[in-house]
Amino acid sequence: MRKFYRGSAGFLAMLISAFLLSGLIPYSSAKAETAADITLRCTLKPGSGSRSFSKCKDRNYRTSWTSAGGSKAWIEVTAPKGESCSGVWLQWYDHPHAWAVQLPDEAGKWKTLQETEGRFLSEFLPLPEGTTRFRIAQATGVTRKFSL
């Protein structure tokens, strides 16, 4: 039986593994390929708690990063130059809660693409083809802190 651990290691690894499914799997039945994990090559910027943010990216399930609550609870992800992200896989350090994927509009304002209900410790959301920048944020009405 496979164990899934809570923690920043799993979070970032899975977070970016998902959005790192850059180029996802070409929709071809002829040949299935594994999506590349570009997590470590992506730029991640927290809305708060930047001093401890390295704990979110250390791939150690025993450590975690906690954001401020409310509107500062987000992480902006930028794909490496010339690459795009196909989805985001998020793994919570503690009890999960509802979260959203946001994309910037033409004016640079963040708009929610989709939200989860926060029922799972580990969740995946697909991204539109060609996504190079997105944000993981609180779902509408949620004000608690992120612990990833």
XYZ file of N, CA and C in Angstrom:
444
model
N 0.842 -1.169 0.000
C 0.000 0.000 0.000
C 0.892 1.238 0.000
N 0.574 2.196 -0.786
C 1.354 3.411 -0.933
C 0.885 4.471 0.051
N 1.828 5.113 0.748
C 1.478 6.161 1.694
C 1.670 7.517 1.056
N 0.749 8.419 1.310
C 0.882 9.792 0.849
C 1.067 10.662 2.074
N 2.145 11.399 2.121
C 2.447 12.231 3.269
C 2.008 13.660 3.037
N 1.602 14.279 4.106
C 1.293 15.695 4.067
C 2.617 16.419 4.148
N 2.706 17.535 3.505
C 3.908 18.318 3.696
C 4.314 19.118 2.500
N 5.235 19.996 2.767
C 5.708 20.893 1.735
C 6.392 20.147 0.624
N 7.095 19.094 0.956
C 7.780 18.335 -0.068
C 6.759 17.850 -1.074
N 5.745 17.208 -0.562
C 4.713 16.703 -1.441
C 3.978 17.818 -2.124
N 3.755 18.906 -1.387
C 3.018 20.024 -1.961
C 3.704 20.561 -3.192
N 4.891 21.008 -3.026
C 5.542 21.642 -4.148
C 5.838 20.644 -5.235
N 6.252 19.484 -4.857
C 6.546 18.477 -5.857
C 5.294 18.186 -6.650
N 4.195 18.017 -5.951
C 2.966 17.685 -6.640
C 2.339 18.905 -7.273
N 2.491 20.022 -6.601
C 1.963 21.264 -7.144
C 2.529 21.466 -8.527
N 3.768 21.416 -8.590
C 4.366 21.731 -9.856
C 4.361 20.534 -10.767
N 4.329 19.363 -10.244
C 4.222 18.195 -11.096
C 2.985 18.354 -11.950
N 1.966 18.899 -11.350
C 0.723 19.060 -12.061
C 0.826 20.159 -13.090
N 1.183 21.309 -12.632
C 1.228 22.396 -13.594
C 2.405 22.148 -14.484
N 3.237 21.304 -14.003
C 4.401 20.930 -14.739
C 4.065 19.917 -15.784
N 2.899 19.509 -15.729
C 2.486 18.606 -16.770
C 2.461 19.457 -18.016
N 3.492 20.287 -18.072
C 3.615 21.189 -19.195
C 3.626 20.359 -20.445
N 2.891 20.799 -21.359
C 2.799 20.046 -22.586
C 2.004 18.785 -22.342
N 1.447 18.684 -21.167
C 0.675 17.527 -20.744
C 0.941 16.356 -21.662
N -0.025 15.570 -21.863
C 0.157 14.416 -22.727
C -0.502 14.767 -24.051
N 0.280 14.765 -25.118
C -0.328 15.086 -26.399
C -1.541 14.186 -26.613
N -2.615 14.773 -27.073
C -3.843 14.008 -27.248
C -3.722 13.080 -28.440
N -2.864 12.120 -28.301
C -2.623 11.156 -29.357
C -2.698 9.769 -28.757
N -3.450 8.912 -29.376
C -3.547 7.558 -28.868
C -2.392 6.704 -29.353
N -1.577 7.228 -30.238
C -0.470 6.473 -30.790
C 0.634 6.255 -29.756
N 0.956 7.280 -28.973
C 2.067 7.163 -28.037
C 1.787 8.008 -26.800
N 1.765 7.366 -25.657
C 1.569 8.096 -24.404
C 2.932 8.413 -23.804
N 3.105 9.647 -23.375
C 4.364 10.054 -22.771
C 4.097 10.599 -21.373
N 5.091 10.469 -20.512
C 4.992 11.014 -19.171
C 5.284 12.503 -19.223
N 4.462 13.280 -18.555
C 4.674 14.728 -18.521
C 5.939 15.040 -17.732
N 6.657 16.053 -18.172
C 7.883 16.468 -17.493
C 7.549 17.194 -16.189
N 8.336 16.950 -15.165
C 8.185 17.643 -13.888
C 9.105 18.857 -13.925
N 8.529 20.034 -14.084
C 9.338 21.255 -14.161
C 9.259 22.077 -12.871
N 8.781 21.463 -11.809
C 8.580 22.143 -10.530
C 9.787 22.954 -10.084
N 10.929 22.338 -10.048
C 12.113 23.012 -9.521
C 12.619 24.125 -10.426
N 12.182 24.145 -11.675
C 12.612 25.200 -12.592
C 11.626 26.359 -12.645
N 10.492 26.216 -11.989
C 9.480 27.271 -11.963
C 9.824 28.310 -10.905
N 9.336 29.516 -11.124
C 9.481 30.587 -10.140
C 8.207 30.623 -9.318
N 8.360 30.575 -7.996
C 7.224 30.605 -7.081
C 7.350 31.827 -6.190
N 6.252 32.576 -6.073
C 6.259 33.797 -5.268
C 5.065 33.775 -4.326
N 5.319 33.807 -3.009
C 4.204 33.786 -2.056
C 3.613 35.178 -1.840
N 2.324 35.224 -1.526
C 1.677 36.496 -1.201
C 2.064 36.989 0.175
N 2.559 36.081 1.010
C 2.998 36.432 2.365
C 3.933 35.336 2.862
N 4.606 35.600 3.967
C 5.459 34.593 4.578
C 6.680 34.220 3.773
N 7.255 35.184 3.075
C 8.383 34.874 2.195
C 9.629 34.407 2.948
N 9.783 34.803 4.209
C 10.975 34.385 4.961
C 11.010 32.879 5.177
N 9.873 32.258 5.352
C 9.834 30.812 5.582
C 9.393 30.023 4.348
N 9.264 30.678 3.212
C 8.720 30.024 2.023
C 9.589 28.874 1.517
N 10.871 28.894 1.799
C 11.742 27.804 1.350
C 11.271 26.459 1.912
N 10.594 26.463 3.043
C 10.067 25.226 3.623
C 8.976 24.617 2.748
N 8.345 25.426 1.947
C 7.300 24.950 1.049
C 7.919 24.249 -0.160
N 9.154 24.565 -0.444
C 9.802 24.056 -1.648
C 10.918 23.051 -1.374
N 11.098 22.637 -0.125
C 12.250 21.796 0.202
C 12.047 20.303 -0.037
N 10.860 19.904 -0.444
C 10.523 18.504 -0.716
C 10.680 17.617 0.524
N 10.524 18.217 1.693
C 10.600 17.503 2.956
C 9.203 17.528 3.576
N 8.555 16.391 3.682
C 7.179 16.362 4.187
C 7.073 16.721 5.660
N 8.184 16.819 6.360
C 8.161 17.170 7.781
C 8.143 18.682 8.015
N 8.337 19.457 6.972
C 8.344 20.911 7.105
C 7.190 21.501 6.315
N 6.837 22.730 6.628
C 5.758 23.382 5.890
C 5.918 24.896 5.933
N 5.199 25.550 5.067
C 5.129 27.005 5.012
C 3.688 27.389 5.307
N 3.497 28.447 6.071
C 2.153 28.939 6.365
C 2.045 30.388 5.932
N 1.018 30.674 5.155
C 0.785 32.031 4.671
C 0.058 32.852 5.722
N -0.093 34.123 5.437
C -1.034 34.949 6.193
C -2.417 34.531 5.691
N -3.452 34.894 6.382
C -4.797 34.550 5.934
C -5.347 35.590 4.971
N -6.587 35.407 4.583
C -7.272 36.372 3.728
C -6.677 36.536 2.347
N -6.594 37.779 1.886
C -6.174 38.065 0.515
C -4.690 37.833 0.271
N -3.902 37.602 1.314
C -2.463 37.357 1.154
C -2.129 35.870 1.059
N -3.129 35.012 1.099
C -2.910 33.566 1.043
C -2.929 33.101 -0.409
N -1.797 33.249 -1.080
C -1.670 32.795 -2.464
C -0.214 32.527 -2.802
N -0.016 31.776 -3.875
C 1.315 31.524 -4.429
C 1.217 31.742 -5.930
N 2.063 32.599 -6.453
C 2.110 32.838 -7.900
C 3.174 31.925 -8.498
N 2.825 31.243 -9.574
C 3.731 30.308 -10.232
C 3.986 30.784 -11.662
N 5.259 30.841 -12.034
C 5.647 31.217 -13.394
C 6.491 30.089 -13.976
N 6.092 29.601 -15.127
C 6.815 28.515 -15.794
C 8.140 29.029 -16.348
N 9.104 28.134 -16.530
C 10.376 28.539 -17.135
C 10.144 29.087 -18.545
N 11.009 29.962 -18.971
C 10.890 30.565 -20.301
C 10.783 29.465 -21.370
N 9.816 29.626 -22.247
C 9.616 28.683 -23.339
C 8.810 27.447 -22.980
N 8.341 27.357 -21.735
C 7.550 26.201 -21.315
C 6.200 26.671 -20.779
N 5.260 25.746 -20.720
C 3.942 26.078 -20.188
C 3.504 24.979 -19.228
N 2.430 25.255 -18.499
C 1.910 24.325 -17.501
C 0.533 23.837 -17.928
N 0.272 22.573 -17.695
C -1.003 21.987 -18.089
C -1.945 21.721 -16.935
N -1.426 21.794 -15.710
C -2.264 21.542 -14.550
C -1.493 21.799 -13.282
N -2.202 21.785 -12.162
C -1.567 21.982 -10.858
C -2.083 20.919 -9.893
N -1.158 20.302 -9.198
C -1.476 19.278 -8.213
C -1.047 19.822 -6.868
N -1.980 19.983 -5.954
C -1.713 20.584 -4.660
C -1.896 19.551 -3.560
N -0.909 19.491 -2.645
C -1.013 18.596 -1.496
C -0.864 19.431 -0.239
N -1.872 19.362 0.613
C -1.902 20.145 1.848
C -1.036 19.526 2.926
N -0.483 20.369 3.788
C 0.282 19.899 4.936
C -0.661 19.456 6.050
N -1.723 20.203 6.239
C -2.704 19.855 7.258
C -4.077 19.736 6.610
N -5.117 19.843 7.389
C -6.476 19.690 6.863
C -6.702 20.578 5.643
N -7.139 20.012 4.543
C -7.340 20.800 3.322
C -8.531 21.751 3.431
N -8.514 22.757 2.581
C -9.666 23.649 2.477
C -9.816 24.094 1.026
N -10.923 24.737 0.742
C -11.226 25.125 -0.637
C -10.177 26.098 -1.173
N -9.731 25.855 -2.403
C -8.732 26.712 -3.031
C -9.099 26.924 -4.491
N -8.417 27.846 -5.118
C -8.732 28.220 -6.500
C -7.467 28.375 -7.322
N -7.631 28.224 -8.620
C -6.572 28.554 -9.574
C -7.010 29.839 -10.256
N -6.109 30.815 -10.281
C -6.409 32.107 -10.901
C -5.433 32.374 -12.041
N -5.935 33.062 -13.062
C -5.118 33.477 -14.195
C -5.240 34.990 -14.344
N -4.166 35.653 -14.794
C -4.265 37.103 -15.001
C -5.028 37.406 -16.296
N -5.858 38.456 -16.262
C -6.533 38.878 -17.487
C -5.611 39.837 -18.254
N -6.104 40.426 -19.335
C -5.291 41.314 -20.176
C -4.756 42.515 -19.407
N -5.498 42.963 -18.404
C -5.090 44.119 -17.602
C -4.192 43.722 -16.423
N -3.955 42.403 -16.256
C -3.115 41.931 -15.161
C -3.861 41.633 -13.878
N -5.192 41.783 -13.902
C -5.999 41.496 -12.711
C -6.266 39.988 -12.644
N -6.148 39.421 -11.449
C -6.333 37.986 -11.274
C -7.812 37.610 -11.302
N -8.135 36.613 -12.113
C -9.499 36.107 -12.253
C -9.499 34.614 -11.936
N -10.496 34.173 -11.174
C -10.593 32.760 -10.811
C -11.014 31.932 -12.017
N -10.216 30.911 -12.294
C -10.506 29.975 -13.384
C -11.417 28.861 -12.866
N -11.047 28.279 -11.730
C -11.847 27.221 -11.121
C -11.496 27.088 -9.650
N -12.426 26.507 -8.890
C -12.246 26.321 -7.453
C -12.504 24.873 -7.078
N -11.925 24.457 -5.957
C -12.207 23.130 -5.409
C -13.096 23.302 -4.188
N -13.608 22.196 -3.688
C -14.398 22.230 -2.466
C -13.527 21.961 -1.248
N -12.272 21.579 -1.473
C -11.349 21.351 -0.368
C -11.610 20.088 0.420
N -12.083 19.056 -0.236
C -12.387 17.816 0.472
C -11.247 16.807 0.470
N -10.173 17.077 -0.283
C -9.102 16.097 -0.424
C -7.750 16.675 -0.017
N -6.914 15.845 0.559
C -5.573 16.256 0.968
C -4.698 16.531 -0.254
N -5.025 15.886 -1.354
C -4.263 16.053 -2.587
C -5.257 16.225 -3.734
N -5.101 17.301 -4.526
C -6.037 17.571 -5.622
C -5.313 18.067 -6.864
N -5.899 17.789 -8.020
C -5.368 18.226 -9.313
C -6.409 19.068 -10.043
N -5.966 20.176 -10.621
C -6.828 20.977 -11.492
C -6.077 21.220 -12.799
N -6.724 20.986 -13.931
C -6.075 21.250 -15.222
C -6.025 22.752 -15.498
N -5.081 23.151 -16.327
C -4.937 24.548 -16.748
C -5.141 24.630 -18.252
N -5.562 25.792 -18.752
C -5.729 25.948 -20.197
C -4.383 25.775 -20.914
N -4.445 25.277 -22.111
C -3.231 25.086 -22.909
C -2.451 26.398 -23.028
N -1.149 26.312 -22.866
C -0.292 27.479 -23.015
C -0.141 28.336 -21.765
N -0.650 27.883 -20.614
C -0.554 28.671 -19.383
C 0.907 28.764 -18.931
N 1.384 29.981 -18.744
C 2.764 30.194 -18.289
C 2.830 30.851 -16.920
N 1.700 31.375 -16.452
C 1.654 32.060 -15.159
C 0.262 31.871 -14.558
N 0.216 31.499 -13.289
C -1.055 31.326 -12.594
C -0.837 31.496 -11.107
N -1.927 31.522 -10.381
C -1.870 31.680 -8.940
C -2.737 30.623 -8.270
N -2.257 30.111 -7.141
C -3.025 29.231 -6.273
C -3.472 30.139 -5.134
N -4.777 30.238 -4.926
C -5.300 31.198 -3.950
C -6.478 30.604 -3.186
N -6.954 31.357 -2.218
C -8.142 30.963 -1.465
C -9.349 30.916 -2.398
N -10.229 29.987 -2.153
C -11.501 29.967 -2.867
C -12.346 31.132 -2.354
N -13.341 31.519 -3.098
C -14.222 32.604 -2.719
C -14.793 32.383 -1.313
N -14.644 33.376 -0.459
C -15.188 33.304 0.886
C -14.293 32.639 1.923
N -13.178 32.058 1.517
C -12.260 31.394 2.459
C -11.229 32.417 2.933
N -10.968 32.464 4.233
C -10.024 33.455 4.765
C -8.912 32.846 5.614
N -8.889 31.540 5.746
C -7.881 30.916 6.596
C -6.495 30.874 5.925
N -5.499 30.494 6.660
C -4.132 30.430 6.161
C -3.889 29.174 5.359
N -2.932 29.237 4.429
C -2.454 28.050 3.720
C -1.356 27.416 4.561
N -1.321 26.123 4.658
C -0.179 25.412 5.244
C 0.199 24.325 4.256
N 1.262 24.574 3.554
C 1.710 23.665 2.504
C 3.134 23.250 2.748
